[in-house]
mmCIF file of C-alpha atoms and ligand atoms in Angstrom:
data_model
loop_
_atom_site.group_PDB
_atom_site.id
_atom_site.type_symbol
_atom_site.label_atom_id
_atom_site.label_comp_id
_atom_site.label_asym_id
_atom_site.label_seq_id
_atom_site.Cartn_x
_atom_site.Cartn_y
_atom_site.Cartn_z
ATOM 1 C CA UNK A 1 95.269 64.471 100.431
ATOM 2 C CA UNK A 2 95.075 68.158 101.339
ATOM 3 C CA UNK A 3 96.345 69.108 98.382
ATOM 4 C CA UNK A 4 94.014 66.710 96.006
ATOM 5 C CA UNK A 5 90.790 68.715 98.043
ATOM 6 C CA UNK A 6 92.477 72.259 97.238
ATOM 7 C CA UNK A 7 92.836 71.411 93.671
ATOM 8 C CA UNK A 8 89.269 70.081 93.822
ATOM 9 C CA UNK A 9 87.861 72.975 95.048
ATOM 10 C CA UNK A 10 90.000 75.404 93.008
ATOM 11 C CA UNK A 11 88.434 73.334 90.201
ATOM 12 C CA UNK A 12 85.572 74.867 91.423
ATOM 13 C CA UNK A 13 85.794 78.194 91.889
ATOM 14 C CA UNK A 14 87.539 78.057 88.955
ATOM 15 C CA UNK A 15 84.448 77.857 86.629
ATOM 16 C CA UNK A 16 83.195 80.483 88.555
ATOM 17 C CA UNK A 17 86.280 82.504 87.988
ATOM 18 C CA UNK A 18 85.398 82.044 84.550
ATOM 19 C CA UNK A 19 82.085 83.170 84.623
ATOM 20 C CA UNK A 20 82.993 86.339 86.034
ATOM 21 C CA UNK A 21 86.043 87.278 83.747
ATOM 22 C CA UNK A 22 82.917 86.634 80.803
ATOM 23 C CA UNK A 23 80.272 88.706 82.436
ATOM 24 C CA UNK A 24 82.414 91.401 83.987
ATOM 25 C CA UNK A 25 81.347 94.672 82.774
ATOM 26 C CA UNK A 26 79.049 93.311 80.111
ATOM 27 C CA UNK A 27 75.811 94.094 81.162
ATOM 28 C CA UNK A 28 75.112 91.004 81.807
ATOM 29 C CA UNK A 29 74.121 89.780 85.570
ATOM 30 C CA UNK A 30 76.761 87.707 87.822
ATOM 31 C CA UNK A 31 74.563 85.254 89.053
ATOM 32 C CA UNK A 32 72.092 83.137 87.039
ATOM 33 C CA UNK A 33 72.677 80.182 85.352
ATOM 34 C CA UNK A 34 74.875 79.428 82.778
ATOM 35 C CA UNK A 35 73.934 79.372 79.251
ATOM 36 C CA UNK A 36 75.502 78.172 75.781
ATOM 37 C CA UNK A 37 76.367 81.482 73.921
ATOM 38 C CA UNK A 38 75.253 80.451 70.794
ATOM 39 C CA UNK A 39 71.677 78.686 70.998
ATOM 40 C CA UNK A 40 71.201 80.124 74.414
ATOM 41 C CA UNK A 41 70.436 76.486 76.073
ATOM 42 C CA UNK A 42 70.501 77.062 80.117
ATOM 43 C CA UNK A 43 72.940 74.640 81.481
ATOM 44 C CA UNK A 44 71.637 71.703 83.655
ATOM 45 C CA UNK A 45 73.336 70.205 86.867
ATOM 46 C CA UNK A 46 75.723 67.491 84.829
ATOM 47 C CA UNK A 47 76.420 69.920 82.046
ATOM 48 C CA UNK A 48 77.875 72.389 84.672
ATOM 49 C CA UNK A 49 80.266 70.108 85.999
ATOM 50 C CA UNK A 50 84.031 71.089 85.749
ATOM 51 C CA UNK A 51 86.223 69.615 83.274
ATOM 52 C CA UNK A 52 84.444 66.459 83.557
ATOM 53 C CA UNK A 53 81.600 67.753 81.643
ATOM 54 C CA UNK A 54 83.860 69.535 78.899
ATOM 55 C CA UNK A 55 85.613 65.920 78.467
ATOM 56 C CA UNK A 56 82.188 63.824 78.677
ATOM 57 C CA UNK A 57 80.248 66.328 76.237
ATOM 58 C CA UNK A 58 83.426 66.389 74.059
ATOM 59 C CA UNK A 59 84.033 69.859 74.103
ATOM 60 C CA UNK A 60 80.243 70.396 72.571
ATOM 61 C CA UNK A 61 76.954 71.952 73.345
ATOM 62 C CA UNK A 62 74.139 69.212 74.217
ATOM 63 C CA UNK A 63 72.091 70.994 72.009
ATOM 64 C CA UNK A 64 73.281 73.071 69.242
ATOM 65 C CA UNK A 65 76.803 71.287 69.212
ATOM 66 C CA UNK A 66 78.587 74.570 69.325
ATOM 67 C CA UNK A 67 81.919 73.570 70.190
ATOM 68 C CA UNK A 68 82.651 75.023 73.693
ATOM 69 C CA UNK A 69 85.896 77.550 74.082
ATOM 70 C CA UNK A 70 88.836 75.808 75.671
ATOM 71 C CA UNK A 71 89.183 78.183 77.676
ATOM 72 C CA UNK A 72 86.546 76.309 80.381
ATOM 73 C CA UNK A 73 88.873 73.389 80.927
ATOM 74 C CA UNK A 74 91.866 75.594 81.502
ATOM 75 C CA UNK A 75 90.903 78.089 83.595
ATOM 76 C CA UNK A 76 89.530 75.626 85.649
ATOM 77 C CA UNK A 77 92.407 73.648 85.855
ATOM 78 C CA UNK A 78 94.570 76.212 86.405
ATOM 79 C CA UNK A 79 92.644 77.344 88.803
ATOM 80 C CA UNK A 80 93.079 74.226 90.828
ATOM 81 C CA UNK A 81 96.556 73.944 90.623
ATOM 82 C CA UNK A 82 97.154 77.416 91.436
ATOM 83 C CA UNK A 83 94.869 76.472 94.759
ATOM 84 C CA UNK A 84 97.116 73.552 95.228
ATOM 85 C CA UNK A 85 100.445 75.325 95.224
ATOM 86 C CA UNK A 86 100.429 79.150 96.643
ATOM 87 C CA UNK A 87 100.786 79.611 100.575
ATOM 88 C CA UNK A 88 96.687 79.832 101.717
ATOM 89 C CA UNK A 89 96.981 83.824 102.475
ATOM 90 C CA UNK A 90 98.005 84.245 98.706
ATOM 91 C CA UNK A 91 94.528 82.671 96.897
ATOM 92 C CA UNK A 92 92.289 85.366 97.288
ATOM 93 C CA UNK A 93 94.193 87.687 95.352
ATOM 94 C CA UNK A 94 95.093 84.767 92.674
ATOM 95 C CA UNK A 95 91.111 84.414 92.281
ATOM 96 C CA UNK A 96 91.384 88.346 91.021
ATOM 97 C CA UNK A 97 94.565 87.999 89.081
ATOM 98 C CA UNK A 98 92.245 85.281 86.729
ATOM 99 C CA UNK A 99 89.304 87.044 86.428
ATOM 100 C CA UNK A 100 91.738 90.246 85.282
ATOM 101 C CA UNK A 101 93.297 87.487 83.124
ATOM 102 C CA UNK A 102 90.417 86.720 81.648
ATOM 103 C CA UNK A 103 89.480 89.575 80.684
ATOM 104 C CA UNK A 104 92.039 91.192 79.573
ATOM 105 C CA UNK A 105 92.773 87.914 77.421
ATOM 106 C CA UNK A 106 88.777 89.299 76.001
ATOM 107 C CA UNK A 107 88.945 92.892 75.908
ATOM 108 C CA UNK A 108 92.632 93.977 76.146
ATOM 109 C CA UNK A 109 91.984 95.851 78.925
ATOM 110 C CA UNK A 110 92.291 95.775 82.955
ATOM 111 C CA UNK A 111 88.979 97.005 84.315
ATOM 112 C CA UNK A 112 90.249 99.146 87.283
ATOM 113 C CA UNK A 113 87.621 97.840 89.733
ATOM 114 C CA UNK A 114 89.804 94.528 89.589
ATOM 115 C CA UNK A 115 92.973 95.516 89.577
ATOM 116 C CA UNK A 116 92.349 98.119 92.604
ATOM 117 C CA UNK A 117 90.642 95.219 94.571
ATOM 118 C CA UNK A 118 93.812 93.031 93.993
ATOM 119 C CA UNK A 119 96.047 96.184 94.939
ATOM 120 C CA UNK A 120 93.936 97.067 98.628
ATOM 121 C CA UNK A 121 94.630 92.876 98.925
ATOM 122 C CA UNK A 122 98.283 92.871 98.291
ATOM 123 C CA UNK A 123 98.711 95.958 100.746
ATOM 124 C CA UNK A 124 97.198 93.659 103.617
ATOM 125 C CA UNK A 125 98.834 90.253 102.628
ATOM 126 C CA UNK A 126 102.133 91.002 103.208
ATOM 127 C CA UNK A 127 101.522 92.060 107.083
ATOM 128 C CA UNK A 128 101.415 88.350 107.248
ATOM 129 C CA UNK A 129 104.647 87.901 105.748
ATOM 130 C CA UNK A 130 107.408 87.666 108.558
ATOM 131 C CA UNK A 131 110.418 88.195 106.252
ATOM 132 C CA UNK A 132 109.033 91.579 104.312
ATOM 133 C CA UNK A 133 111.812 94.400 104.307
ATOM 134 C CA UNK A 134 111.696 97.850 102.964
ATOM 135 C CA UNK A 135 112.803 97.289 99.595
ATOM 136 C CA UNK A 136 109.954 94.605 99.295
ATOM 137 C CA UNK A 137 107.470 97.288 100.219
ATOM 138 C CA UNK A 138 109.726 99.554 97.347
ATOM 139 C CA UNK A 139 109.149 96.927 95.045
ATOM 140 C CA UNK A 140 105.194 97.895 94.397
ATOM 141 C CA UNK A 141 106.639 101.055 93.658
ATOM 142 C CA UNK A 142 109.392 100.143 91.434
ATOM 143 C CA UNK A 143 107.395 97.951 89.248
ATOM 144 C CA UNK A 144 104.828 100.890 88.777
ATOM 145 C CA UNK A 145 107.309 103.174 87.665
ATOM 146 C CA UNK A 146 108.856 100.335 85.513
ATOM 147 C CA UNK A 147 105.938 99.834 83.535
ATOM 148 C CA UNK A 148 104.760 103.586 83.443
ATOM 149 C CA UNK A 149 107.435 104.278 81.784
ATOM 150 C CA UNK A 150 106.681 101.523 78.718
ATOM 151 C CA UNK A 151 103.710 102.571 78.690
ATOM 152 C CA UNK A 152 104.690 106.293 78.230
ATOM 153 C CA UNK A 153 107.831 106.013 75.943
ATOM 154 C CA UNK A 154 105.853 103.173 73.889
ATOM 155 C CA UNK A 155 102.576 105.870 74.103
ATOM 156 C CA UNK A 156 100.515 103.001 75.274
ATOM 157 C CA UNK A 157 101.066 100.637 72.511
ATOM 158 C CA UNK A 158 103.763 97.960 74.073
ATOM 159 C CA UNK A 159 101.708 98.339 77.607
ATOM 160 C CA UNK A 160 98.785 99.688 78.540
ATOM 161 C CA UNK A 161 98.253 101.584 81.545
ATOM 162 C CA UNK A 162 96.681 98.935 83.513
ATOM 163 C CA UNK A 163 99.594 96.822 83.380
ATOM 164 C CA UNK A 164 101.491 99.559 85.436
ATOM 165 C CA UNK A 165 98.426 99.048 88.305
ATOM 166 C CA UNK A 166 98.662 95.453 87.941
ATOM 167 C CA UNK A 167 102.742 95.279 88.557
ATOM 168 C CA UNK A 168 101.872 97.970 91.582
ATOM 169 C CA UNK A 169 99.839 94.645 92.506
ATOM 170 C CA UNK A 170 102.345 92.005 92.119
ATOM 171 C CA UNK A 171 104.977 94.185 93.454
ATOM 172 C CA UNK A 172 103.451 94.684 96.697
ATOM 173 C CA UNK A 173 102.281 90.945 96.979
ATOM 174 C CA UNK A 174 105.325 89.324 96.379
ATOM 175 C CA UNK A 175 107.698 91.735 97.399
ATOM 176 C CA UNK A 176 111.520 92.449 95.133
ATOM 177 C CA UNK A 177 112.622 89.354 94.712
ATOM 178 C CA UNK A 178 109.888 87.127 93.513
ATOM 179 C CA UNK A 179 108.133 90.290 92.374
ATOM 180 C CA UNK A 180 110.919 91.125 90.274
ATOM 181 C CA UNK A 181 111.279 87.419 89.269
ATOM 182 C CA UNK A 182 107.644 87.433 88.350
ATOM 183 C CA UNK A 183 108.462 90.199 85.517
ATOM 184 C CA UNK A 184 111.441 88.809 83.974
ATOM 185 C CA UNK A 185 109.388 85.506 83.518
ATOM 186 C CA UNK A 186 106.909 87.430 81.910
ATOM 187 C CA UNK A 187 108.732 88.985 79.758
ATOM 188 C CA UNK A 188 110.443 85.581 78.506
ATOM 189 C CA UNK A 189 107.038 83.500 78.366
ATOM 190 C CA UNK A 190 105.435 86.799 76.818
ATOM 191 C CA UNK A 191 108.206 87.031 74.308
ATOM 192 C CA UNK A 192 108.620 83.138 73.648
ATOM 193 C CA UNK A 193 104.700 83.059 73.035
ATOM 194 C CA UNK A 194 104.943 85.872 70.789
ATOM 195 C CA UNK A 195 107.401 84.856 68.540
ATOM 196 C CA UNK A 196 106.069 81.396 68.298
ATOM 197 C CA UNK A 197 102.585 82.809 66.866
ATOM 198 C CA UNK A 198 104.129 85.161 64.864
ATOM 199 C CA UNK A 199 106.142 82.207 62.883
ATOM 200 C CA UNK A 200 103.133 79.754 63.538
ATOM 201 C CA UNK A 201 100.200 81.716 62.687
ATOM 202 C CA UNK A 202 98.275 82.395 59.305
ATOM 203 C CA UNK A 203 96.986 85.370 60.034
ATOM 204 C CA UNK A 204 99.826 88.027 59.018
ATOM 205 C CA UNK A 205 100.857 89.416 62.688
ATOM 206 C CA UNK A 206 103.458 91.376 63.348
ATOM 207 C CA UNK A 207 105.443 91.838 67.140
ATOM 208 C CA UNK A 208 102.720 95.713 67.134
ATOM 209 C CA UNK A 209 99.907 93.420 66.459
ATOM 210 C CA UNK A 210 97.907 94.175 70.453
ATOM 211 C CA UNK A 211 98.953 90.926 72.949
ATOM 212 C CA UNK A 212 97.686 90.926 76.333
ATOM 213 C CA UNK A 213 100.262 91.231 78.890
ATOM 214 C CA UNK A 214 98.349 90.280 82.294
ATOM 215 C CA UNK A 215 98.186 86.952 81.767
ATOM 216 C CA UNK A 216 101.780 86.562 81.484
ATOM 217 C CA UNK A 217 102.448 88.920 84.841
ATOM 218 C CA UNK A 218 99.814 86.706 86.192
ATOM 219 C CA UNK A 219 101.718 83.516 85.325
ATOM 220 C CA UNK A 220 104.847 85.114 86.065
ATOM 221 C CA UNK A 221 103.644 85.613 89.641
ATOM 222 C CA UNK A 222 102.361 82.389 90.051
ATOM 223 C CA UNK A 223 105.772 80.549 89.014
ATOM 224 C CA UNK A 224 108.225 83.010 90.796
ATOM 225 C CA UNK A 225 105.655 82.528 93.689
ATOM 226 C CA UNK A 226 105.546 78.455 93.916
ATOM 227 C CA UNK A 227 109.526 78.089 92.893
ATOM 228 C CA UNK A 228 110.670 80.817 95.404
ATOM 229 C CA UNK A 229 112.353 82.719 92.967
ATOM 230 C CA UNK A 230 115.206 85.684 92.457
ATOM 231 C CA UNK A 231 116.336 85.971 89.235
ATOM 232 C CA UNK A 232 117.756 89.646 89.593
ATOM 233 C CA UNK A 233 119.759 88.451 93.300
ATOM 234 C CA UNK A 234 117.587 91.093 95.053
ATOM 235 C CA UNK A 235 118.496 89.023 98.775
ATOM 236 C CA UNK A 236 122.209 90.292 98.387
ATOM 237 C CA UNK A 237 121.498 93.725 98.486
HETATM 238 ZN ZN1 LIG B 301 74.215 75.503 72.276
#
């Protein structure tokens, strides 16, 4: 039962999660209502209800029938499962790593307000951790220099700079071995995804064409999180 009211209200703060990644840094105000982005229609009460009213209005604006991004749904339900499955202390910074998702999904870019926010969070969590040893609080450090140096031998174009701040993140958070973990899985999900569109899709794309990479660290996280995992055998050392 607890875990059908977490999912419920991740559900929740899910569409606001999404509203935020949107608005972030676009000169457009946080609060307000919501509004269809192509006739302009404010949202009423039982349009702005999540999931249900994506499914119920058929994916469409009431108004102009401007078919809504999927994006809605899936945040939102990802959101809820993501409420539904981490340890409670971990959420907070989860509600970040989807807004950065978000938008870096939008803009190919991690806005550094974010990602330092999620950092300062992932330096308190793990004083609630009992089983945190040094090379856990190493393991911010490692991933850092791990993706630094992508960024710097690649000159930016295989990683971006923010995805070295966002692996300081994870690496703090989850410490070496599910931090670690949460790399290598994105790495294979980033890589699976990519090739996949690159035979499925009509555009002509090649493996330089720009993917975001935070959503895959985020999922990454989120997996090696929830399954406990240590794909590199970090706990023998
Ligand atoms: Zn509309």
């Amino acid at each position: 039962m607890a875990t059908v009211i977490l999912f419920v209200f991740g559900v929740i703060v899910g569409s606001f999660l999404n509203v935020l990644g949107l608005r972030w840094n676009s000169g457009l105000s946080l609060g307000g209502r919501s509004f269809c982005p192509v006739c302009g229609k404010k949202l009423c009460w039982h349009e702005l209800i999540p999931v249900l009213s994506f499914v119920f209005l058929h994916g469409r604006c009431l108004q102009c029938k401007a078919r809504i991004s999927y994006q809605y749904p899936m945040v939102e339900i990802l959101t809820g499962l993501i409420f539904a499955t981490v340890p409670y202390i971990f959420i907070p910074v989860f509600c970040i790593y989807i807004v950065i998702g978000i938008y870096d999904i939008r803009h190919k870019i991690i806005p550094n307000s974010l990602v330092y926010a999620s950092i300062a969070l992932s330096l308190i969590v793990p004083l609630f951790i009992v089983h945190y040893s040094f090379l856990d609080w190493l393991a911010g450090p490692i991933l850092f220099s791990f993706f630094a140096l992508v960024w710097l031998i690649s000159r930016g174009k295989a990683m971006g700079f923010g995805d070295a701040k966002l692996g300081l993140s994870v690496g703090l958070l989850l410490g070496a071995a599910l931090g670690f973990s949460a790399v290598v899985l994105a790495f294979w999900v980033g890589a699976a995804i990519g090739i996949t569109y690159m035979i499925f899709s009509p555009k002509k794309i090649t493996i330089k064409s720009e993917m975001p990479f935070a959503p895959f660290i985020i999922f990454g996280s989120w997996l090696a999180l929830i399954l406990n995992l240590d794909l590199l055998h970090v706990s023998f050392f």
